[in-house]
Tab-separated table of C-alpha atoms in Angstrom:
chain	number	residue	atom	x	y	z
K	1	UNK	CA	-10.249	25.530	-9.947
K	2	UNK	CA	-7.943	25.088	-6.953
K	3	UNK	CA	-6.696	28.323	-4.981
K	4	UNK	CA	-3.518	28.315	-2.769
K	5	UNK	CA	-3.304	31.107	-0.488
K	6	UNK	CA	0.332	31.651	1.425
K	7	UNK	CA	0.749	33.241	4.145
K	8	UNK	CA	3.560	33.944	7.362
K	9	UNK	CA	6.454	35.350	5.655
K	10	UNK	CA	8.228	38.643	6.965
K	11	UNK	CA	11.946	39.424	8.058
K	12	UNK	CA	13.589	37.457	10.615
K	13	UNK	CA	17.357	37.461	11.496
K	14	UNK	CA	19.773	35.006	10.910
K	15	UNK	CA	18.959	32.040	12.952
K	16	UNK	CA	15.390	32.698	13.762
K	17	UNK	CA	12.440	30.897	12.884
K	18	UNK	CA	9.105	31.529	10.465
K	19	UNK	CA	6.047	29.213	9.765
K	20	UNK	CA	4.090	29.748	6.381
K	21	UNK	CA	1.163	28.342	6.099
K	22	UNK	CA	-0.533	27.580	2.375
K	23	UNK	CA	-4.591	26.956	2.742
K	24	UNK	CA	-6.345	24.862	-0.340
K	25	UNK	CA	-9.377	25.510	-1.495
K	26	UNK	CA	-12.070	24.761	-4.547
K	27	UNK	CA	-12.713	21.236	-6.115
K	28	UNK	CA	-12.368	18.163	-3.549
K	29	UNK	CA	-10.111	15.773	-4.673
K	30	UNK	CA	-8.000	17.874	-7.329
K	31	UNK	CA	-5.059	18.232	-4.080
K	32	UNK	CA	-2.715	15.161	-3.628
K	33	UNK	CA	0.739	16.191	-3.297
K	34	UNK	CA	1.417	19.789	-2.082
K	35	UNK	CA	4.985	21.360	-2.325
K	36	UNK	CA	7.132	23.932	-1.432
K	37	UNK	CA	8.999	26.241	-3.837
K	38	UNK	CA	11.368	29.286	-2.873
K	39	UNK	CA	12.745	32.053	-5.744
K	40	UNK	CA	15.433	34.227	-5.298
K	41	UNK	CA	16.438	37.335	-7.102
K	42	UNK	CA	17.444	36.466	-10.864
K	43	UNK	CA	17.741	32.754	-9.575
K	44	UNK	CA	15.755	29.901	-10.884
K	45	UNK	CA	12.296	28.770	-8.687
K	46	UNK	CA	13.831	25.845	-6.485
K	47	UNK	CA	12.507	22.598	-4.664
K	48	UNK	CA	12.157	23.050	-0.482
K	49	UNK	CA	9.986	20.344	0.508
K	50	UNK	CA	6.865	18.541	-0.422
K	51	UNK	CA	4.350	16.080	1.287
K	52	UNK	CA	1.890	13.343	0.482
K	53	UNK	CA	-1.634	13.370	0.688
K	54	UNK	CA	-1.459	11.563	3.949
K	55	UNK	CA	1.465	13.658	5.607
K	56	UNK	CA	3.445	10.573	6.427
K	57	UNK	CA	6.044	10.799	3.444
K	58	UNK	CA	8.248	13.933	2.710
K	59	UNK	CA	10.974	14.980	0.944
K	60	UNK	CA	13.624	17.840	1.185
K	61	UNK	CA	16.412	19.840	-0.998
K	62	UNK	CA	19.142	18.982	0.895
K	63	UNK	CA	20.243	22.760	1.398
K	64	UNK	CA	17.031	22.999	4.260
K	65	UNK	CA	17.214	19.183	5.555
K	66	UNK	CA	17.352	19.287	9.179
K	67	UNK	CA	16.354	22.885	9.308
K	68	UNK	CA	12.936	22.970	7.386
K	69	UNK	CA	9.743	20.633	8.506
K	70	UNK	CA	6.851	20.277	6.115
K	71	UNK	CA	3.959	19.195	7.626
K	72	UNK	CA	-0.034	19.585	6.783
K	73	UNK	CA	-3.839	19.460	8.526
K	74	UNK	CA	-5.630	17.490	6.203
K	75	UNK	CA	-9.274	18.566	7.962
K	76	UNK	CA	-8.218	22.349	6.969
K	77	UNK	CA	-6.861	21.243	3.752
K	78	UNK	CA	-3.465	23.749	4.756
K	79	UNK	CA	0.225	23.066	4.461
K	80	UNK	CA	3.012	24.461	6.766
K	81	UNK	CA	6.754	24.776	6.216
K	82	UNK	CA	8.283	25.399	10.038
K	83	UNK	CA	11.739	27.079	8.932
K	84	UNK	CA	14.624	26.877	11.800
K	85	UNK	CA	17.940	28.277	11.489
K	86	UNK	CA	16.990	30.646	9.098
K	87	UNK	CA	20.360	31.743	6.599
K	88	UNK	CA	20.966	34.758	4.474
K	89	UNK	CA	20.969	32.344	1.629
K	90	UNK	CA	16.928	31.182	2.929
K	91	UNK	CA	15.895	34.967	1.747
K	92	UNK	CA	13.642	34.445	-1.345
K	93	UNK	CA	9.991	34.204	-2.113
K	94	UNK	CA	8.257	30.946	-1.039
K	95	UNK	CA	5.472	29.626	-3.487
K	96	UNK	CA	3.026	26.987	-2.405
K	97	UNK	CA	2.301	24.511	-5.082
K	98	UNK	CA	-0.066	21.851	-5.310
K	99	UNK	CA	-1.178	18.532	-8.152
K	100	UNK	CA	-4.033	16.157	-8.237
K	101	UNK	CA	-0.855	13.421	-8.659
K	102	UNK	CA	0.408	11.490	-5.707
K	103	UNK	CA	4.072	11.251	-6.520
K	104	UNK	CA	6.374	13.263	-4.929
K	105	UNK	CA	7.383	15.439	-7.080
K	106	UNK	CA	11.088	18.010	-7.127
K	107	UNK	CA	9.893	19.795	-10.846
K	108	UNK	CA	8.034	22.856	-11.242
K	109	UNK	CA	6.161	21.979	-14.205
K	110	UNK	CA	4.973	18.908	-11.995
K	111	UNK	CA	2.389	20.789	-10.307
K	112	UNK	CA	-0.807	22.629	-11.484
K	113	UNK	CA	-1.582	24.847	-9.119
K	114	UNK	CA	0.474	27.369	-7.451
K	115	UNK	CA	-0.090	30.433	-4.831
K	116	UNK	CA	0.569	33.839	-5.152
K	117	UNK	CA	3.915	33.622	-3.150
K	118	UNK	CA	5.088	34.844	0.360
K	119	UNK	CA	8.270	36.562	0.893
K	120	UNK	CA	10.993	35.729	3.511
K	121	UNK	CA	13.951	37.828	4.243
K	122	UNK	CA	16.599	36.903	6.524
K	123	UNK	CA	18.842	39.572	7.496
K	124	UNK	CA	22.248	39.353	8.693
């Protein structure tokens, strides 16, 4: 009984910026590790980024690594993913996931919950 709700995406142009934001909310201490996940057309739901509990360990696909900063707000229980140098190639929809686990976790059957997705389009 955990809800993620995304929110920020919209259209940008090739090396702009977005921030999505992904807000938790329903049973206390079912939300460890919260995540990331971006799906193109007729491609495969993909790692971005994910982030402990804490905030003070991440980890990042290396096609956004130096572009893409995951960070959270543990008193509003929210996740954000600041995207810089935005790519043609970025243009998908961006899922927030979350799991009760503290690992951090690249699979998407890793995590239980998951929000209703975003979408980002970066046009040329």
């Amino acid at each position: 009984q955990v809800q993620l709700v995304e929110s920020g995406g919209g259209l940008v142009q090739a090396g702009g910026s977005l921030r999505l934001s992904c807000a938790a909310s329903g049973r206390p201490f079912s939300v460890n590790t919260m995540a990331w996940f971006r799906q193109a057309p007729l491609k495969e739901r993909e790692f971005v980024a994910a982030i402990t509990y804490s905030g003070r360990t991440t980890v990042y696909a290396d096609s956004v690594k130096g572009r893409f900063t995951i960070s959270k707000d543990i008193a509003k229980n929210t996740v954000y993913l600041q995207m810089n140098g935005l790519k043609s190639e970025d243009t998908a929809d961006y899922y927030c996931a979350a799991d009760a686990r503290t690992l951090l976790m690249r699979g998407r059957t890793d995590y239980g919950y998951w929000g209703q997705g975003t979408q980002v389009t970066v046009s040329s």
